[in-house]
mmCIF file with all atom_site columns, C-alpha atoms in Angstrom:
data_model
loop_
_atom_site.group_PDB
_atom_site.id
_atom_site.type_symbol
_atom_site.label_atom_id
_atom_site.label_alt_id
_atom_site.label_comp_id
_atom_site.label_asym_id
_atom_site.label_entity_id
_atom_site.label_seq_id
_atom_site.pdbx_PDB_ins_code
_atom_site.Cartn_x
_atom_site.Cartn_y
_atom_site.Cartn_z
_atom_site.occupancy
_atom_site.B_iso_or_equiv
_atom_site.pdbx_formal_charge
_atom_site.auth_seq_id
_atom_site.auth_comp_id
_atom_site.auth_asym_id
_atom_site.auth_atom_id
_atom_site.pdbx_PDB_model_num
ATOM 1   C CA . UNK D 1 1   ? 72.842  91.720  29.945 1.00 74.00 ? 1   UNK D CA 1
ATOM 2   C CA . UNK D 1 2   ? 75.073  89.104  28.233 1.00 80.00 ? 2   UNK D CA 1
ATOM 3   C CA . UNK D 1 3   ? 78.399  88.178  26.822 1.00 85.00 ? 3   UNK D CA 1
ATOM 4   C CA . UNK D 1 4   ? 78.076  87.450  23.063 1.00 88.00 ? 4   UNK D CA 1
ATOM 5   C CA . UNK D 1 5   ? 79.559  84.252  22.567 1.00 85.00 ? 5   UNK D CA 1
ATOM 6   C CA . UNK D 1 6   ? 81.545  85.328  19.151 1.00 85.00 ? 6   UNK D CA 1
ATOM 7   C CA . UNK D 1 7   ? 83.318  88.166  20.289 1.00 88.00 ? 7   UNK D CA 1
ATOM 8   C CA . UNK D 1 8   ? 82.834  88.071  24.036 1.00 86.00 ? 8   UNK D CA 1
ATOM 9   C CA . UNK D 1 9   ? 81.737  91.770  23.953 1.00 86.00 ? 9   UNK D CA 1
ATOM 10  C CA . UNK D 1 10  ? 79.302  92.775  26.899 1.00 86.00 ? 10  UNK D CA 1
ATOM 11  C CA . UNK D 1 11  ? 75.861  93.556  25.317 1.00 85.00 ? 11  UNK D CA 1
ATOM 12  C CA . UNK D 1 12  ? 72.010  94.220  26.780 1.00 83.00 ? 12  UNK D CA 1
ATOM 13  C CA . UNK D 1 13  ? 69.928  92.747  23.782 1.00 84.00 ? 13  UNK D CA 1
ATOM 14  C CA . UNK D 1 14  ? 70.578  90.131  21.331 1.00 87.00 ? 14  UNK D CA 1
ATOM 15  C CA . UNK D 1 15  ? 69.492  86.908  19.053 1.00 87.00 ? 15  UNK D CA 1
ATOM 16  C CA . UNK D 1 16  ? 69.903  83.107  20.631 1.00 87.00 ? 16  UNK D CA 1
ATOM 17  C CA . UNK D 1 17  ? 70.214  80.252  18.946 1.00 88.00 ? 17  UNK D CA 1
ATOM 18  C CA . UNK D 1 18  ? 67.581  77.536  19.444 1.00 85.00 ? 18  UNK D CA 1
ATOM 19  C CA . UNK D 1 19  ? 70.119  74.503  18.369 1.00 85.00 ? 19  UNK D CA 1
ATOM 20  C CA . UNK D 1 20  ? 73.285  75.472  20.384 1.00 86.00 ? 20  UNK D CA 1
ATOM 21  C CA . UNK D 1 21  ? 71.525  78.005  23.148 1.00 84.00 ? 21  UNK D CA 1
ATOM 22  C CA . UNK D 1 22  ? 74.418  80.857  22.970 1.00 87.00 ? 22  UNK D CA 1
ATOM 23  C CA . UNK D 1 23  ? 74.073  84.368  22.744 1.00 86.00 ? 23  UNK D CA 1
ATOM 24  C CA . UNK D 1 24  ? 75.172  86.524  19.896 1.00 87.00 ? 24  UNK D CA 1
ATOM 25  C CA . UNK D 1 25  ? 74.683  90.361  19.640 1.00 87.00 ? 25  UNK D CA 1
ATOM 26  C CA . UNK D 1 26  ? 73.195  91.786  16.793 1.00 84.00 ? 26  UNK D CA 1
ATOM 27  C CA . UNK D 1 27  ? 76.198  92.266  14.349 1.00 86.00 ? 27  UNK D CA 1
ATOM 28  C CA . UNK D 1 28  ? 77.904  89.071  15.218 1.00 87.00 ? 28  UNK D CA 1
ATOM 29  C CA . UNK D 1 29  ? 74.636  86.947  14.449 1.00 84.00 ? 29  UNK D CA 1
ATOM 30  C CA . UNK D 1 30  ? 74.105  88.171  11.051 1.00 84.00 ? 30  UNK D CA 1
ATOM 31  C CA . UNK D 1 31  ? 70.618  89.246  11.877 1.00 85.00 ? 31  UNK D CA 1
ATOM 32  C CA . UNK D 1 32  ? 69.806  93.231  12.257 1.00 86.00 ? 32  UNK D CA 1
ATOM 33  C CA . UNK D 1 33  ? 67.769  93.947  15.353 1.00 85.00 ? 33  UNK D CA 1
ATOM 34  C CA . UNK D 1 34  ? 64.745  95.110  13.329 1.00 87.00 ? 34  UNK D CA 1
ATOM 35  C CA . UNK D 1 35  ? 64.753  91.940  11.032 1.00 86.00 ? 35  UNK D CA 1
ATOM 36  C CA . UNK D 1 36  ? 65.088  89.636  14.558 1.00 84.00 ? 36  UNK D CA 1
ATOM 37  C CA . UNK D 1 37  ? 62.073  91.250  15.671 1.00 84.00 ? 37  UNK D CA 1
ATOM 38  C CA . UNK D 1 38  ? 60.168  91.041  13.033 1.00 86.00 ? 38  UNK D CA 1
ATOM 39  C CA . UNK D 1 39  ? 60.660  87.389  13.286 1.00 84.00 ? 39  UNK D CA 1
ATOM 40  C CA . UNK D 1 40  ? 57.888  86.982  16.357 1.00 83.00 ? 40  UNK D CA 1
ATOM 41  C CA . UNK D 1 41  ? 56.988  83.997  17.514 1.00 83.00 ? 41  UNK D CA 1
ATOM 42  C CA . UNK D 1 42  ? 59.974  82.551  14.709 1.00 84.00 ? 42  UNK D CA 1
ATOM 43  C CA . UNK D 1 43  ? 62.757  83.823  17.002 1.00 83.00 ? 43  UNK D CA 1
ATOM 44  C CA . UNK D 1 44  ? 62.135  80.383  19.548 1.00 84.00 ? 44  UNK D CA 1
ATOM 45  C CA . UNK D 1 45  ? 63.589  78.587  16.309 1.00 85.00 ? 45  UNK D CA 1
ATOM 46  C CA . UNK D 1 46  ? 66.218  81.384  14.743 1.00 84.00 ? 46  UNK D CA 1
ATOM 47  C CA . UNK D 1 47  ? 69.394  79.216  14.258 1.00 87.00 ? 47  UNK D CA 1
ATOM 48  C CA . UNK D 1 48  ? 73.267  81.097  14.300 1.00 86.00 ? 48  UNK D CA 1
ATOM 49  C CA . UNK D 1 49  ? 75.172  80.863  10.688 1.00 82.00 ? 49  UNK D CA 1
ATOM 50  C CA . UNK D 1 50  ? 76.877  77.906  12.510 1.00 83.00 ? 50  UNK D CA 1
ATOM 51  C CA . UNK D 1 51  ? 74.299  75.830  13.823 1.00 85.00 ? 51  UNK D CA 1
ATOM 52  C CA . UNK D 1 52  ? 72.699  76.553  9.945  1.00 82.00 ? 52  UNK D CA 1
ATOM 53  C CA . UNK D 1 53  ? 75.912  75.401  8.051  1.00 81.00 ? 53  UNK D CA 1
ATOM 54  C CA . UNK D 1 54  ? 76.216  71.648  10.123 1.00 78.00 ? 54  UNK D CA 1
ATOM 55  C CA . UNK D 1 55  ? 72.948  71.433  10.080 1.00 69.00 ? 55  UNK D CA 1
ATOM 56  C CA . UNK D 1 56  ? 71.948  71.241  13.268 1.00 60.00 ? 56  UNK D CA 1
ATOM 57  C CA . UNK D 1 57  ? 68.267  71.018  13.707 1.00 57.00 ? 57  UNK D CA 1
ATOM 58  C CA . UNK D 1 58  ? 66.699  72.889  17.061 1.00 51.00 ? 58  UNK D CA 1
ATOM 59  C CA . UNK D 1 59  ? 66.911  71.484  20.473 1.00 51.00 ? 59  UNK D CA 1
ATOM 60  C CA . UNK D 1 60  ? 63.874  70.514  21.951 1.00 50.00 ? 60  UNK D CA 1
ATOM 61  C CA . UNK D 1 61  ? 64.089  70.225  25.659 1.00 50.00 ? 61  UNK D CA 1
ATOM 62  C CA . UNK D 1 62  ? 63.612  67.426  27.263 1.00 49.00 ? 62  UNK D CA 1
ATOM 63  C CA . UNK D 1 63  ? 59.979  66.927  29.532 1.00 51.00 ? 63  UNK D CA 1
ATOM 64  C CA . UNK D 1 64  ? 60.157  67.454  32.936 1.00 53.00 ? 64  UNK D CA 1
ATOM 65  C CA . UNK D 1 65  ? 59.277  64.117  34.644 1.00 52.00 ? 65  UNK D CA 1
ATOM 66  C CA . UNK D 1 66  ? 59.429  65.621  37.839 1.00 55.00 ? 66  UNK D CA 1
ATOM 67  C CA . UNK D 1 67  ? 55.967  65.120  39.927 1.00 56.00 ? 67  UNK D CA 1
ATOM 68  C CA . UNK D 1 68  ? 54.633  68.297  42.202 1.00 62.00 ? 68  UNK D CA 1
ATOM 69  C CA . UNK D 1 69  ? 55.618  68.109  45.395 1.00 64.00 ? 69  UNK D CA 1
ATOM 70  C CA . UNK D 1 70  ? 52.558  66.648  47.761 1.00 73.00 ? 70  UNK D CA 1
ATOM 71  C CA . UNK D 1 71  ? 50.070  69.183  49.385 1.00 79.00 ? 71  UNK D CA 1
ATOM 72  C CA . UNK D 1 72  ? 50.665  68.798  53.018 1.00 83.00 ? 72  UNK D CA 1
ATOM 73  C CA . UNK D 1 73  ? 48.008  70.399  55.406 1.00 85.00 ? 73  UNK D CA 1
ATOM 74  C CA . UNK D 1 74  ? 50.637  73.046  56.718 1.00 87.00 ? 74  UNK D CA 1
ATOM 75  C CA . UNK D 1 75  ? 51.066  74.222  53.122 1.00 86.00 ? 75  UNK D CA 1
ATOM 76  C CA . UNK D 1 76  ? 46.933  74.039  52.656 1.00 89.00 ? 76  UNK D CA 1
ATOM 77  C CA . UNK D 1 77  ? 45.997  76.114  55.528 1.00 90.00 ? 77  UNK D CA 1
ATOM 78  C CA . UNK D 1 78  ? 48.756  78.648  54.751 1.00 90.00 ? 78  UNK D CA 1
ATOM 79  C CA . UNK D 1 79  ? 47.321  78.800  51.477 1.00 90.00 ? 79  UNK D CA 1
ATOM 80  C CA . UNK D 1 80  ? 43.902  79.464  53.170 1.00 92.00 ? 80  UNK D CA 1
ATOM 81  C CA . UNK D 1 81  ? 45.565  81.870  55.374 1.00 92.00 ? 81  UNK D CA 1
ATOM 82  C CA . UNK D 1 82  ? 46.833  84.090  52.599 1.00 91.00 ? 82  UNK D CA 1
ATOM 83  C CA . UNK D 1 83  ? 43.479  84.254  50.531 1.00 92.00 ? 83  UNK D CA 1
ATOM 84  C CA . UNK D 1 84  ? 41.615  84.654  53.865 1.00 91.00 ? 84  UNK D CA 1
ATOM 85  C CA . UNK D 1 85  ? 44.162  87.985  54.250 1.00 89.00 ? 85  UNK D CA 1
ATOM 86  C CA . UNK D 1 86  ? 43.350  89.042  51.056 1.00 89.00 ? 86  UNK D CA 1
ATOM 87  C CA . UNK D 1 87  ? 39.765  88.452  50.815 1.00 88.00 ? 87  UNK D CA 1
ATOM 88  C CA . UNK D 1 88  ? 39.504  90.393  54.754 1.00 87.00 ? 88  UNK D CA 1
ATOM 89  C CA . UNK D 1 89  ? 39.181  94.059  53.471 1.00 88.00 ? 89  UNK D CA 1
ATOM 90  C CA . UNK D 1 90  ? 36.374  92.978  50.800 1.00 90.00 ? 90  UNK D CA 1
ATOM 91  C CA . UNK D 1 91  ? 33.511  94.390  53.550 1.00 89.00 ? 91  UNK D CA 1
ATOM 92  C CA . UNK D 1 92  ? 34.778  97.211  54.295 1.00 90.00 ? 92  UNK D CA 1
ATOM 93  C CA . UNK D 1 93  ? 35.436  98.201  50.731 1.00 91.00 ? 93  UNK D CA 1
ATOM 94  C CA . UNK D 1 94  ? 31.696  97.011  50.153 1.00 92.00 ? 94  UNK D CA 1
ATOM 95  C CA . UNK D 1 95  ? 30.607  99.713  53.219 1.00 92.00 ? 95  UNK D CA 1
ATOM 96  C CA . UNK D 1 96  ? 32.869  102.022 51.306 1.00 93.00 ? 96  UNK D CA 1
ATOM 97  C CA . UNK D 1 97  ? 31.292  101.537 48.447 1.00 94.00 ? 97  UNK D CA 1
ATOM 98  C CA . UNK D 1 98  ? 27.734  101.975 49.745 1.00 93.00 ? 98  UNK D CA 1
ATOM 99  C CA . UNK D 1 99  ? 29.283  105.039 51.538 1.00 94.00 ? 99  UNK D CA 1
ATOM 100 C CA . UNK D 1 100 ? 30.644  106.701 48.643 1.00 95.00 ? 100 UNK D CA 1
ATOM 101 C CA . UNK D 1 101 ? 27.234  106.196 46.671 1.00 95.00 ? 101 UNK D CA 1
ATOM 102 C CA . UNK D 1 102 ? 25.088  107.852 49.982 1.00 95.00 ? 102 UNK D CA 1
ATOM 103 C CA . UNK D 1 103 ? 27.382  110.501 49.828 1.00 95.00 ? 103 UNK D CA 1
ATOM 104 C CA . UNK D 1 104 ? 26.943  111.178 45.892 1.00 96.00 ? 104 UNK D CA 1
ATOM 105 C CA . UNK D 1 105 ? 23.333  110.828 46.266 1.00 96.00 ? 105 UNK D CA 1
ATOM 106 C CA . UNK D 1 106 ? 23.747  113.792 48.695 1.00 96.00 ? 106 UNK D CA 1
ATOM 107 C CA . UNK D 1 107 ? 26.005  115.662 46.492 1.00 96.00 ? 107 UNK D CA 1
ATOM 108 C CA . UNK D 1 108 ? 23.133  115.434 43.266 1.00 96.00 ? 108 UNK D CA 1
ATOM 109 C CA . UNK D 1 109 ? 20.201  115.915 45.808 1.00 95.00 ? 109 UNK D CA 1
ATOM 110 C CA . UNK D 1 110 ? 22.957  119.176 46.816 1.00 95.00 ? 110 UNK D CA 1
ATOM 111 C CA . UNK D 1 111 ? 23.786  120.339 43.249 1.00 96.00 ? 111 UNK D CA 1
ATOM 112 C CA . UNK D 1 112 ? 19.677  119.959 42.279 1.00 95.00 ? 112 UNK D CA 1
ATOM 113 C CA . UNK D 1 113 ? 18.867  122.310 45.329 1.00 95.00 ? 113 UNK D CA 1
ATOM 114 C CA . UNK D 1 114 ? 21.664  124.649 44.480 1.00 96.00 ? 114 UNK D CA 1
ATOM 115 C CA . UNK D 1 115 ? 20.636  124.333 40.625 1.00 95.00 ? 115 UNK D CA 1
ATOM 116 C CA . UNK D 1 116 ? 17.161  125.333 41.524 1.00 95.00 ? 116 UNK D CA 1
ATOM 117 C CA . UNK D 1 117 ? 18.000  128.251 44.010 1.00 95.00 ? 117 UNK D CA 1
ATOM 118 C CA . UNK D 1 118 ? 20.162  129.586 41.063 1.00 96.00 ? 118 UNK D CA 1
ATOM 119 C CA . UNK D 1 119 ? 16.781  129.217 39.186 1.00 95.00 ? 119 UNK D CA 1
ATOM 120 C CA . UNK D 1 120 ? 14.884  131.102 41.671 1.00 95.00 ? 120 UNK D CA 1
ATOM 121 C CA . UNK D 1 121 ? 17.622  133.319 41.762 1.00 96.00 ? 121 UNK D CA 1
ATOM 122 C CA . UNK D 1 122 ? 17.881  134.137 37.975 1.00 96.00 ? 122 UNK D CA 1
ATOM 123 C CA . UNK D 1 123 ? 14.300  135.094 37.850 1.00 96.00 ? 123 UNK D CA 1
ATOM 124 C CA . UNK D 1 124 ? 13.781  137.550 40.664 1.00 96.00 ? 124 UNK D CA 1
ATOM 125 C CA . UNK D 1 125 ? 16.710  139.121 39.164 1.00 96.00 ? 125 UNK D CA 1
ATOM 126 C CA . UNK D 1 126 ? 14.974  139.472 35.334 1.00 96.00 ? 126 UNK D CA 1
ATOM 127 C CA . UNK D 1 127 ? 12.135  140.754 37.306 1.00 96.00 ? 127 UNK D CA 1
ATOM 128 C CA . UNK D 1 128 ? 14.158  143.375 39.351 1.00 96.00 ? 128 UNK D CA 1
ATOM 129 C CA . UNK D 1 129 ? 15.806  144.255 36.040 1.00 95.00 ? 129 UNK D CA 1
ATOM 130 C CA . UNK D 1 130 ? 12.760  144.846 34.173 1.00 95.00 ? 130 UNK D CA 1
ATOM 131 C CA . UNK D 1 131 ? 11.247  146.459 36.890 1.00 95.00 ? 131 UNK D CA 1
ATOM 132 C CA . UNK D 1 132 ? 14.312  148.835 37.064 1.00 96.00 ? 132 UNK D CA 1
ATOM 133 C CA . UNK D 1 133 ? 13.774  149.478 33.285 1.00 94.00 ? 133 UNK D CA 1
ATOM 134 C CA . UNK D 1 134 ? 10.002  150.285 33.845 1.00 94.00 ? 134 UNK D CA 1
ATOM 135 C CA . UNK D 1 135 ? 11.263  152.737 36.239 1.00 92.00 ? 135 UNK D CA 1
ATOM 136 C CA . UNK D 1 136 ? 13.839  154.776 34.568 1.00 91.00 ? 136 UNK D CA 1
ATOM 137 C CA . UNK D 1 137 ? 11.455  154.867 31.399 1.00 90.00 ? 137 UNK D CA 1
ATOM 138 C CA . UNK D 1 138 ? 8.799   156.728 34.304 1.00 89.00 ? 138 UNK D CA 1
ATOM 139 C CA . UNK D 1 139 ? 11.956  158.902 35.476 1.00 88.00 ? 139 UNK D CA 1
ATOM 140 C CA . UNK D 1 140 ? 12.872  160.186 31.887 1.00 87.00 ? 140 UNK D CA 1
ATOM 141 C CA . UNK D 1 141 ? 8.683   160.891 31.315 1.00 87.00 ? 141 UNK D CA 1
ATOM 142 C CA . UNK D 1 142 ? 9.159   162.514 34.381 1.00 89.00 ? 142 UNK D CA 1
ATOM 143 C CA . UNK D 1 143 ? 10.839  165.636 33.285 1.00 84.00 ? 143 UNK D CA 1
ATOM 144 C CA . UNK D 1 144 ? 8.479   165.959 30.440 1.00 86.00 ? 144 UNK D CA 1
ATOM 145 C CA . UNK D 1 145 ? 5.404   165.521 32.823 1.00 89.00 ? 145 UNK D CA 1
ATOM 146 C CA . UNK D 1 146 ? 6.495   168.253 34.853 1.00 90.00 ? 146 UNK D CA 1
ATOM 147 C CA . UNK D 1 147 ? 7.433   170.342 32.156 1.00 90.00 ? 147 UNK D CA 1
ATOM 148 C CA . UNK D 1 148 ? 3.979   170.144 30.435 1.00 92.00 ? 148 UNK D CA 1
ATOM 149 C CA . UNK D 1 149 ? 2.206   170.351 34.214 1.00 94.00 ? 149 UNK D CA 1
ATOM 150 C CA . UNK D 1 150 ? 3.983   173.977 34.306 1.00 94.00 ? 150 UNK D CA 1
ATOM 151 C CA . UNK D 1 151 ? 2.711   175.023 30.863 1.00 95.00 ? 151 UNK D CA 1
ATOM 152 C CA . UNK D 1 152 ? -0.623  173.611 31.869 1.00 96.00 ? 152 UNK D CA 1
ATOM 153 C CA . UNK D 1 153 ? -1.088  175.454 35.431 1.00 95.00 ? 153 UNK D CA 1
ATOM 154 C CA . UNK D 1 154 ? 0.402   178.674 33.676 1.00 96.00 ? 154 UNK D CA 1
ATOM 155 C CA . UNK D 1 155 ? -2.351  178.187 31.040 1.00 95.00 ? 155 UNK D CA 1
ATOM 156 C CA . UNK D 1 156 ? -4.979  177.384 33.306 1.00 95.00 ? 156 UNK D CA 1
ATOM 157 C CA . UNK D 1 157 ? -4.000  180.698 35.655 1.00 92.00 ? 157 UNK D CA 1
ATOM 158 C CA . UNK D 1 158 ? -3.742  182.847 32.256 1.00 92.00 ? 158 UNK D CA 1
ATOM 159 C CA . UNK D 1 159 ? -7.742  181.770 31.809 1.00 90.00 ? 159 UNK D CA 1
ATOM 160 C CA . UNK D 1 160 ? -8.343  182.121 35.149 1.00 89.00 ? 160 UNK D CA 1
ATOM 161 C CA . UNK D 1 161 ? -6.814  185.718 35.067 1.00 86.00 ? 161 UNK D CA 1
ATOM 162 C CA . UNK D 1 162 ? -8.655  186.475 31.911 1.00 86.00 ? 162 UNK D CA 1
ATOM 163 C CA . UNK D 1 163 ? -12.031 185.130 33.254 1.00 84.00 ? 163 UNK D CA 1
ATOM 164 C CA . UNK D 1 164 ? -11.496 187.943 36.269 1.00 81.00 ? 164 UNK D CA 1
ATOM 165 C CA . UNK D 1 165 ? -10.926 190.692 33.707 1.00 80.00 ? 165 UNK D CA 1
ATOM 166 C CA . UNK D 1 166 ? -14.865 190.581 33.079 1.00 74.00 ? 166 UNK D CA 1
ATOM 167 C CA . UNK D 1 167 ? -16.301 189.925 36.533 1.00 74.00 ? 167 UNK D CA 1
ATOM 168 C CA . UNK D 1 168 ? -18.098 193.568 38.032 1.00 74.00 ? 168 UNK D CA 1
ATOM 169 C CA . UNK D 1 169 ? -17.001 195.255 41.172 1.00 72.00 ? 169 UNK D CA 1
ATOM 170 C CA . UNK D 1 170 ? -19.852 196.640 42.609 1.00 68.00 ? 170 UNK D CA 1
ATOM 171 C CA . UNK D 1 171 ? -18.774 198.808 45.658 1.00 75.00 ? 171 UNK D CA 1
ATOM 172 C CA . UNK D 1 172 ? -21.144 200.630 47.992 1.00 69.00 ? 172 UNK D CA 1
ATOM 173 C CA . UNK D 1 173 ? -23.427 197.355 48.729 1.00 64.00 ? 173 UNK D CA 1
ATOM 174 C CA . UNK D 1 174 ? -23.607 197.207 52.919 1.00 64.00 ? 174 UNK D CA 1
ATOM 175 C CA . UNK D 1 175 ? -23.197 193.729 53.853 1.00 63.00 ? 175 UNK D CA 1
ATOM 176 C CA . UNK D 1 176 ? -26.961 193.891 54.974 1.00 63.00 ? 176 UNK D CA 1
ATOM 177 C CA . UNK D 1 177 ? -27.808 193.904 51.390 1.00 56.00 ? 177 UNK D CA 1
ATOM 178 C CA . UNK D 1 178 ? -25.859 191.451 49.951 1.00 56.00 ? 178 UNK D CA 1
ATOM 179 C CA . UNK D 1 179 ? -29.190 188.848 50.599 1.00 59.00 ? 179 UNK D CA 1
ATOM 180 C CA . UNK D 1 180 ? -30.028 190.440 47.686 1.00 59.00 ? 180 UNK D CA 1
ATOM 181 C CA . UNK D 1 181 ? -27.228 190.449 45.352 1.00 59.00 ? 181 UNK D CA 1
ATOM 182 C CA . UNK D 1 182 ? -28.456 187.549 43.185 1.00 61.00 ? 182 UNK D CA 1
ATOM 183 C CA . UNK D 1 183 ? -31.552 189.064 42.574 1.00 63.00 ? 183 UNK D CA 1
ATOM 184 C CA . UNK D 1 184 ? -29.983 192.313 41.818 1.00 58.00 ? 184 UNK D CA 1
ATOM 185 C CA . UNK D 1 185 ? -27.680 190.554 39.735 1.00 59.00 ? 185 UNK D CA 1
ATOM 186 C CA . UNK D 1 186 ? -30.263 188.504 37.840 1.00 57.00 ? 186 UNK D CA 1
ATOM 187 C CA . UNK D 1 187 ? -31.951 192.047 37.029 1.00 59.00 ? 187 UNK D CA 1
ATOM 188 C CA . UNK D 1 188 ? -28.586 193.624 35.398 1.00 60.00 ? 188 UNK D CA 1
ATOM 189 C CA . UNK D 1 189 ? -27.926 190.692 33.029 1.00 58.00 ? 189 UNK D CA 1
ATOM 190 C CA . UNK D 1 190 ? -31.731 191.245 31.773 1.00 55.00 ? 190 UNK D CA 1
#
């Protein structure tokens, strides 16, 4: 936030001029905000309409001559100190690390058993399912099965009445005689 050095209004964003260093907002500085930033890396050298009309060319700040101030062993070791701090929790995020990648090598050796159990399981089920298909297909012959196995036993007692309408009953034979009943019989069929 500034003070724009034209009309002393307070303002958040505006130009600055590179030859005099003050601060103008937008409308004051004859530049419109998108045209300023469109400028780039040319806004380091945008001049103000008054620095333009005299002529002014851009201030270039003088170097700094001043040296860095001398490295003292105090100042060295708490340099040390703070990249020692810093570089301290580097093993235990390496154990971390090699943590984390036991424990996802558990989780895929996990998901593979669990994958291949819902194999397993996907196939005795199919088998169960046909197997329940084979069966109802037996259950609905069933009824027809039984249904031609009565027509068949009344058939076969029919023939088995019929047969007994031509057998002989011979009465009067004493059971003493009946040793002889083939023979006798043999002699009425001639």
């Amino acid at each position: 936030m500034f003070t724009c050095a034209r009309c002393s209004s307070t303002c958040n964003d505006g130009a600055k001029c590179s030859c005099c260093g003050l601060f103008l907002d937008f409308p004051c500085s004859g530049v419109t905000e998108a045209g300023y930033r469109k400028l780039g890396d040319r806004q380091k050298s945008w001049r103000c309409t008054a620095c333009k009309s005299t002529g002014n060319s851009p201030r270039i700040p003088p170097p700094t001559t001043s040296s860095p101030a001398p490295i003292t062993n105090e100042s060295l070791m708490e340099e040390i100190k703070k990249i020692a701090a810093m570089v301290a929790p580097i093993p235990k995020l390496v154990s971390d690390m090699a943590q984390v990648k036991t424990d996802i090598a558990e989780l895929m050796t996990s998901v593979e058993f669990a994958h291949s159990s819902v194999k397993d399981l996907q196939d005795k089920s199919l088998k169960i399912e046909q197997r329940v298909s084979e069966t109802e297909k037996v259950i609905e012959n069933f009824a027809s099965y039984k249904n031609k196995l009565a027509k068949i036993q009344k058939e076969i007692d029919e023939k088995e009445q019929w047969s007994r309408l031509n057998n002989i009953e011979v009465k009067g034979i004493l059971t003493s005689c009946l040793a002889f009943v083939p023979t006798a019989t043999l002699a009425l069929s001639l």
